[in-house]
C-alpha cells in the first residue's frame, strides 16, 4: 500500500530520501501521453529524460493513450522521433485495444466506424471489415437523410474521435444500434481538449450523443476502464504487480481513475487537463466518486523528477 494514498503529496516538497524511497516502491510505470509526455507533437521539457532514466533503472514502461486517431505503429514512430526509448509492444492504445476486443470475440461482421483511420487501420490489421471513415455531410433535408439505405452486414458500431462527426453519422449509428445484437463500443469518453482560446470536443461528446439517440450505453474500452490494461492485469501472465505499478496522468477522470480502479499508485502532473485547484475541490466534495479522482502524488511537470533520478551507468 502506498504510504501517500490519495494524499496528492507534492513530490517537490519531499526530502530527497523520501523521493528515493517512493521511486523504489514501484517496478512498472504506465503513463498517459498527451499532456504528460508531449503536447501537440512537442515533447514536454524533461519528459524524455525521465522516461529513459526509468528504463535505465530497469522499470517496465508502458505508454497508455485514449487517442484513437493513431495506430500503435504511428504512436511508436512519434515517440521515438522525440527520443523516447520505447517499443511497439510497450504502447497501449484504444484503437488497437478495440480491434483486439472484437478479434477475441471472433467478430465476423463489419464495423460501422465513427472515428479516424487509426481505428480502421487497426481493424485491417486483424482482418475485420469496416465502413471506413471520413466526411459524411448532410446533403439535403432531414426527411431525405432518413431515407438512407443501411448496410445489412453491420455487427458493431465503434465510436472514437471524429472531426467529421455529422447528423447522418448519428442517424446511421443509432439505426444500426436498434438491433440489440449490434455491439456498441466507445474507444474512450474524454470530454474535451483545452486549447488556446477555445475548447475542442473529445470522443465522449460523440459517444454521449449516440448513447442518447440509440438509448443504449456503450462499452468503453479506454481509460478509466481496466479493460485497457487487461493483458497486463491477467494473473496467469503475471506481467505486473498492481501495488507496485505507477500510473501517471494529467486527466484525473481517465488516468487517475484508471489507477484507482486497477489498484495502481498514481501521479498527477500539472501539464494538461487537471490542476491542484481541481484536487482541492474533490477533497472538499462529499461525493465518493470525486474522492476516487484524488492522486497519491503530484508534480508540476514530469521533468521535475529529474534531480531525484540516478544518472545511467555507462
mmCIF file of N, CA and C in Angstrom, residues 65-69 93-102 105 111-116 119 123 155-162 165 173 177 182-191 202-212 214 216-228 254:
data_model
loop_
_atom_site.group_PDB
_atom_site.id
_atom_site.type_symbol
_atom_site.label_atom_id
_atom_site.label_comp_id
_atom_site.label_asym_id
_atom_site.label_seq_id
_atom_site.Cartn_x
_atom_site.Cartn_y
_atom_site.Cartn_z
ATOM 1 N N UNK A 65 -2.621 5.375 -24.039
ATOM 2 C CA UNK A 65 -3.323 6.557 -24.533
ATOM 3 C C UNK A 65 -4.750 6.250 -24.957
ATOM 4 N N UNK A 66 -5.644 7.185 -24.709
ATOM 5 C CA UNK A 66 -7.022 7.102 -25.191
ATOM 6 C C UNK A 66 -7.148 7.624 -26.616
ATOM 7 N N UNK A 67 -6.073 8.132 -27.169
ATOM 8 C CA UNK A 67 -6.078 8.677 -28.525
ATOM 9 C C UNK A 67 -6.291 7.546 -29.536
ATOM 10 N N UNK A 68 -7.444 7.563 -30.213
ATOM 11 C CA UNK A 68 -7.755 6.507 -31.175
ATOM 12 C C UNK A 68 -7.438 6.909 -32.609
ATOM 13 N N UNK A 69 -6.834 8.087 -32.788
ATOM 14 C CA UNK A 69 -6.583 8.575 -34.146
ATOM 15 C C UNK A 69 -5.319 7.992 -34.766
ATOM 16 N N UNK A 93 -2.995 1.363 -26.827
ATOM 17 C CA UNK A 93 -3.852 2.387 -27.422
ATOM 18 C C UNK A 93 -5.275 1.875 -27.561
ATOM 19 N N UNK A 94 -6.223 2.781 -27.563
ATOM 20 C CA UNK A 94 -7.626 2.379 -27.638
ATOM 21 C C UNK A 94 -7.979 1.807 -29.009
ATOM 22 N N UNK A 95 -7.351 2.323 -30.073
ATOM 23 C CA UNK A 95 -7.644 1.786 -31.406
ATOM 24 C C UNK A 95 -7.225 0.322 -31.484
ATOM 25 N N UNK A 96 -6.016 0.024 -31.014
ATOM 26 C CA UNK A 96 -5.511 -1.353 -31.018
ATOM 27 C C UNK A 96 -6.338 -2.232 -30.081
ATOM 28 N N UNK A 97 -6.656 -1.714 -28.889
ATOM 29 C CA UNK A 97 -7.411 -2.494 -27.907
ATOM 30 C C UNK A 97 -8.828 -2.791 -28.394
ATOM 31 N N UNK A 98 -9.425 -1.856 -29.137
ATOM 32 C CA UNK A 98 -10.763 -2.079 -29.692
ATOM 33 C C UNK A 98 -10.741 -3.203 -30.720
ATOM 34 N N UNK A 99 -9.748 -3.167 -31.607
ATOM 35 C CA UNK A 99 -9.613 -4.228 -32.611
ATOM 36 C C UNK A 99 -9.359 -5.574 -31.938
ATOM 37 N N UNK A 100 -8.526 -5.569 -30.903
ATOM 38 C CA UNK A 100 -8.214 -6.809 -30.185
ATOM 39 C C UNK A 100 -9.459 -7.360 -29.483
ATOM 40 N N UNK A 101 -10.283 -6.460 -28.953
ATOM 41 C CA UNK A 101 -11.509 -6.874 -28.273
ATOM 42 C C UNK A 101 -12.445 -7.587 -29.252
ATOM 43 N N UNK A 102 -12.624 -7.029 -30.434
ATOM 44 C CA UNK A 102 -13.500 -7.640 -31.437
ATOM 45 C C UNK A 102 -12.924 -8.959 -31.935
ATOM 46 N N UNK A 105 -13.529 -11.803 -29.625
ATOM 47 C CA UNK A 105 -14.925 -12.258 -29.657
ATOM 48 C C UNK A 105 -15.252 -13.022 -30.941
ATOM 49 N N UNK A 111 -17.833 -3.432 -39.250
ATOM 50 C CA UNK A 111 -17.956 -2.396 -38.220
ATOM 51 C C UNK A 111 -18.326 -1.064 -38.875
ATOM 52 N N UNK A 112 -19.327 -0.399 -38.303
ATOM 53 C CA UNK A 112 -19.603 0.979 -38.698
ATOM 54 C C UNK A 112 -18.744 1.864 -37.812
ATOM 55 N N UNK A 113 -17.829 2.597 -38.421
ATOM 56 C CA UNK A 113 -16.839 3.381 -37.674
ATOM 57 C C UNK A 113 -17.178 4.860 -37.693
ATOM 58 N N UNK A 114 -17.292 5.432 -36.511
ATOM 59 C CA UNK A 114 -17.282 6.886 -36.354
ATOM 60 C C UNK A 114 -15.954 7.181 -35.670
ATOM 61 N N UNK A 115 -15.017 7.711 -36.437
ATOM 62 C CA UNK A 115 -13.676 7.885 -35.893
ATOM 63 C C UNK A 115 -12.699 8.242 -36.985
ATOM 64 N N UNK A 116 -11.465 7.773 -36.830
ATOM 65 C CA UNK A 116 -10.410 8.108 -37.784
ATOM 66 C C UNK A 116 -9.744 6.842 -38.291
ATOM 67 N N UNK A 119 -8.382 3.789 -36.137
ATOM 68 C CA UNK A 119 -9.260 2.657 -35.841
ATOM 69 C C UNK A 119 -9.316 1.702 -37.028
ATOM 70 N N UNK A 123 -8.238 -2.275 -37.325
ATOM 71 C CA UNK A 123 -9.200 -3.302 -37.721
ATOM 72 C C UNK A 123 -8.672 -4.082 -38.924
ATOM 73 N N UNK A 155 -22.288 -5.377 -37.701
ATOM 74 C CA UNK A 155 -22.484 -6.078 -36.434
ATOM 75 C C UNK A 155 -21.959 -5.315 -35.243
ATOM 76 N N UNK A 156 -21.360 -4.140 -35.490
ATOM 77 C CA UNK A 156 -20.830 -3.326 -34.391
ATOM 78 C C UNK A 156 -20.722 -1.879 -34.826
ATOM 79 N N UNK A 157 -20.934 -0.987 -33.879
ATOM 80 C CA UNK A 157 -20.683 0.439 -34.077
ATOM 81 C C UNK A 157 -19.553 0.824 -33.132
ATOM 82 N N UNK A 158 -18.486 1.376 -33.689
ATOM 83 C CA UNK A 158 -17.342 1.828 -32.889
ATOM 84 C C UNK A 158 -17.243 3.341 -33.001
ATOM 85 N N UNK A 159 -17.192 4.014 -31.855
ATOM 86 C CA UNK A 159 -17.142 5.480 -31.840
ATOM 87 C C UNK A 159 -15.855 5.951 -31.174
ATOM 88 N N UNK A 160 -15.099 6.756 -31.899
ATOM 89 C CA UNK A 160 -13.898 7.385 -31.367
ATOM 90 C C UNK A 160 -13.907 8.861 -31.719
ATOM 91 N N UNK A 161 -12.736 9.464 -31.770
ATOM 92 C CA UNK A 161 -12.672 10.885 -32.121
ATOM 93 C C UNK A 161 -12.898 11.052 -33.620
ATOM 94 N N UNK A 162 -13.828 11.913 -33.987
ATOM 95 C CA UNK A 162 -14.185 12.096 -35.393
ATOM 96 C C UNK A 162 -14.421 13.566 -35.678
ATOM 97 N N UNK A 165 -17.720 14.353 -37.537
ATOM 98 C CA UNK A 165 -18.984 13.904 -36.941
ATOM 99 C C UNK A 165 -20.138 14.722 -37.525
ATOM 100 N N UNK A 173 -25.562 5.386 -37.088
ATOM 101 C CA UNK A 173 -25.096 4.650 -35.907
ATOM 102 C C UNK A 173 -26.268 4.219 -35.036
ATOM 103 N N UNK A 177 -27.793 0.445 -34.188
ATOM 104 C CA UNK A 177 -27.873 0.036 -32.784
ATOM 105 C C UNK A 177 -29.302 -0.295 -32.351
ATOM 106 N N UNK A 182 -26.318 -5.800 -32.221
ATOM 107 C CA UNK A 182 -25.226 -4.972 -32.738
ATOM 108 C C UNK A 182 -24.416 -4.436 -31.560
ATOM 109 N N UNK A 183 -23.129 -4.683 -31.566
ATOM 110 C CA UNK A 183 -22.265 -4.233 -30.478
ATOM 111 C C UNK A 183 -22.093 -2.713 -30.535
ATOM 112 N N UNK A 184 -21.983 -2.099 -29.378
ATOM 113 C CA UNK A 184 -21.793 -0.640 -29.275
ATOM 114 C C UNK A 184 -20.532 -0.407 -28.453
ATOM 115 N N UNK A 185 -19.495 0.088 -29.112
ATOM 116 C CA UNK A 185 -18.181 0.220 -28.478
ATOM 117 C C UNK A 185 -17.674 1.654 -28.600
ATOM 118 N N UNK A 186 -17.191 2.203 -27.502
ATOM 119 C CA UNK A 186 -16.555 3.525 -27.497
ATOM 120 C C UNK A 186 -15.078 3.342 -27.198
ATOM 121 N N UNK A 187 -14.226 3.971 -27.984
ATOM 122 C CA UNK A 187 -12.797 3.884 -27.693
ATOM 123 C C UNK A 187 -12.487 4.557 -26.366
ATOM 124 N N UNK A 188 -13.186 5.668 -26.086
ATOM 125 C CA UNK A 188 -12.984 6.412 -24.838
ATOM 126 C C UNK A 188 -14.074 7.457 -24.701
ATOM 127 N N UNK A 189 -14.136 8.090 -23.543
ATOM 128 C CA UNK A 189 -15.166 9.121 -23.330
ATOM 129 C C UNK A 189 -14.562 10.440 -22.836
ATOM 130 N N UNK A 190 -13.338 10.758 -23.245
ATOM 131 C CA UNK A 190 -12.745 12.052 -22.905
ATOM 132 C C UNK A 190 -13.664 13.164 -23.403
ATOM 133 N N UNK A 191 -13.957 14.102 -22.510
ATOM 134 C CA UNK A 191 -14.961 15.110 -22.826
ATOM 135 C C UNK A 191 -14.470 16.195 -23.785
ATOM 136 N N UNK A 202 -14.142 16.253 -27.283
ATOM 137 C CA UNK A 202 -13.486 14.957 -27.308
ATOM 138 C C UNK A 202 -14.440 13.860 -27.727
ATOM 139 N N UNK A 203 -13.942 12.625 -27.787
ATOM 140 C CA UNK A 203 -14.752 11.487 -28.234
ATOM 141 C C UNK A 203 -16.011 11.320 -27.395
ATOM 142 N N UNK A 204 -15.920 11.655 -26.105
ATOM 143 C CA UNK A 204 -17.053 11.483 -25.218
ATOM 144 C C UNK A 204 -18.289 12.244 -25.668
ATOM 145 N N UNK A 205 -18.093 13.371 -26.337
ATOM 146 C CA UNK A 205 -19.231 14.157 -26.833
ATOM 147 C C UNK A 205 -20.008 13.371 -27.883
ATOM 148 N N UNK A 206 -19.286 12.695 -28.773
ATOM 149 C CA UNK A 206 -19.931 11.922 -29.824
ATOM 150 C C UNK A 206 -20.575 10.657 -29.242
ATOM 151 N N UNK A 207 -19.877 10.039 -28.295
ATOM 152 C CA UNK A 207 -20.410 8.833 -27.650
ATOM 153 C C UNK A 207 -21.717 9.140 -26.928
ATOM 154 N N UNK A 208 -21.717 10.222 -26.143
ATOM 155 C CA UNK A 208 -22.919 10.568 -25.377
ATOM 156 C C UNK A 208 -24.092 10.905 -26.300
ATOM 157 N N UNK A 209 -23.809 11.577 -27.405
ATOM 158 C CA UNK A 209 -24.875 11.920 -28.349
ATOM 159 C C UNK A 209 -25.523 10.657 -28.906
ATOM 160 N N UNK A 210 -24.694 9.685 -29.277
ATOM 161 C CA UNK A 210 -25.233 8.450 -29.856
ATOM 162 C C UNK A 210 -25.903 7.601 -28.777
ATOM 163 N N UNK A 211 -25.344 7.590 -27.565
ATOM 164 C CA UNK A 211 -25.999 6.877 -26.470
ATOM 165 C C UNK A 211 -27.411 7.414 -26.238
ATOM 166 N N UNK A 212 -27.536 8.735 -26.290
ATOM 167 C CA UNK A 212 -28.837 9.370 -26.071
ATOM 168 C C UNK A 212 -29.821 8.984 -27.165
ATOM 169 N N UNK A 214 -29.569 6.422 -29.395
ATOM 170 C CA UNK A 214 -29.766 4.966 -29.515
ATOM 171 C C UNK A 214 -30.436 4.369 -28.281
ATOM 172 N N UNK A 216 -28.938 3.428 -25.683
ATOM 173 C CA UNK A 216 -28.080 2.323 -25.273
ATOM 174 C C UNK A 216 -26.795 2.896 -24.676
ATOM 175 N N UNK A 217 -26.118 2.086 -23.859
ATOM 176 C CA UNK A 217 -24.855 2.508 -23.248
ATOM 177 C C UNK A 217 -23.701 1.780 -23.919
ATOM 178 N N UNK A 218 -22.691 2.531 -24.302
ATOM 179 C CA UNK A 218 -21.539 1.935 -24.985
ATOM 180 C C UNK A 218 -20.625 1.210 -24.006
ATOM 181 N N UNK A 219 -19.975 0.172 -24.506
ATOM 182 C CA UNK A 219 -18.885 -0.453 -23.754
ATOM 183 C C UNK A 219 -17.646 0.394 -24.018
ATOM 184 N N UNK A 220 -17.050 0.918 -22.963
ATOM 185 C CA UNK A 220 -15.887 1.797 -23.108
ATOM 186 C C UNK A 220 -14.608 0.975 -22.970
ATOM 187 N N UNK A 221 -13.775 1.037 -23.993
ATOM 188 C CA UNK A 221 -12.523 0.282 -24.000
ATOM 189 C C UNK A 221 -11.410 1.027 -23.266
ATOM 190 N N UNK A 222 -11.364 2.340 -23.416
ATOM 191 C CA UNK A 222 -10.242 3.128 -22.902
ATOM 192 C C UNK A 222 -10.318 3.459 -21.424
ATOM 193 N N UNK A 223 -9.325 4.213 -20.979
ATOM 194 C CA UNK A 223 -9.273 4.671 -19.591
ATOM 195 C C UNK A 223 -10.544 5.453 -19.257
ATOM 196 N N UNK A 224 -11.137 5.264 -18.075
ATOM 197 C CA UNK A 224 -10.624 4.575 -16.878
ATOM 198 C C UNK A 224 -11.017 3.102 -16.755
ATOM 199 N N UNK A 225 -11.513 2.509 -17.843
ATOM 200 C CA UNK A 225 -11.915 1.103 -17.791
ATOM 201 C C UNK A 225 -10.670 0.207 -17.704
ATOM 202 N N UNK A 226 -10.590 -0.668 -16.703
ATOM 203 C CA UNK A 226 -9.430 -1.565 -16.589
ATOM 204 C C UNK A 226 -9.221 -2.450 -17.808
ATOM 205 N N UNK A 227 -10.236 -2.548 -18.693
ATOM 206 C CA UNK A 227 -10.110 -3.365 -19.899
ATOM 207 C C UNK A 227 -8.926 -2.933 -20.752
ATOM 208 N N UNK A 228 -8.558 -1.647 -20.686
ATOM 209 C CA UNK A 228 -7.441 -1.154 -21.489
ATOM 210 C C UNK A 228 -6.126 -1.816 -21.075
ATOM 211 N N UNK A 254 -9.747 10.040 -16.162
ATOM 212 C CA UNK A 254 -9.335 8.910 -17.000
ATOM 213 C C UNK A 254 -8.103 8.244 -16.387
#
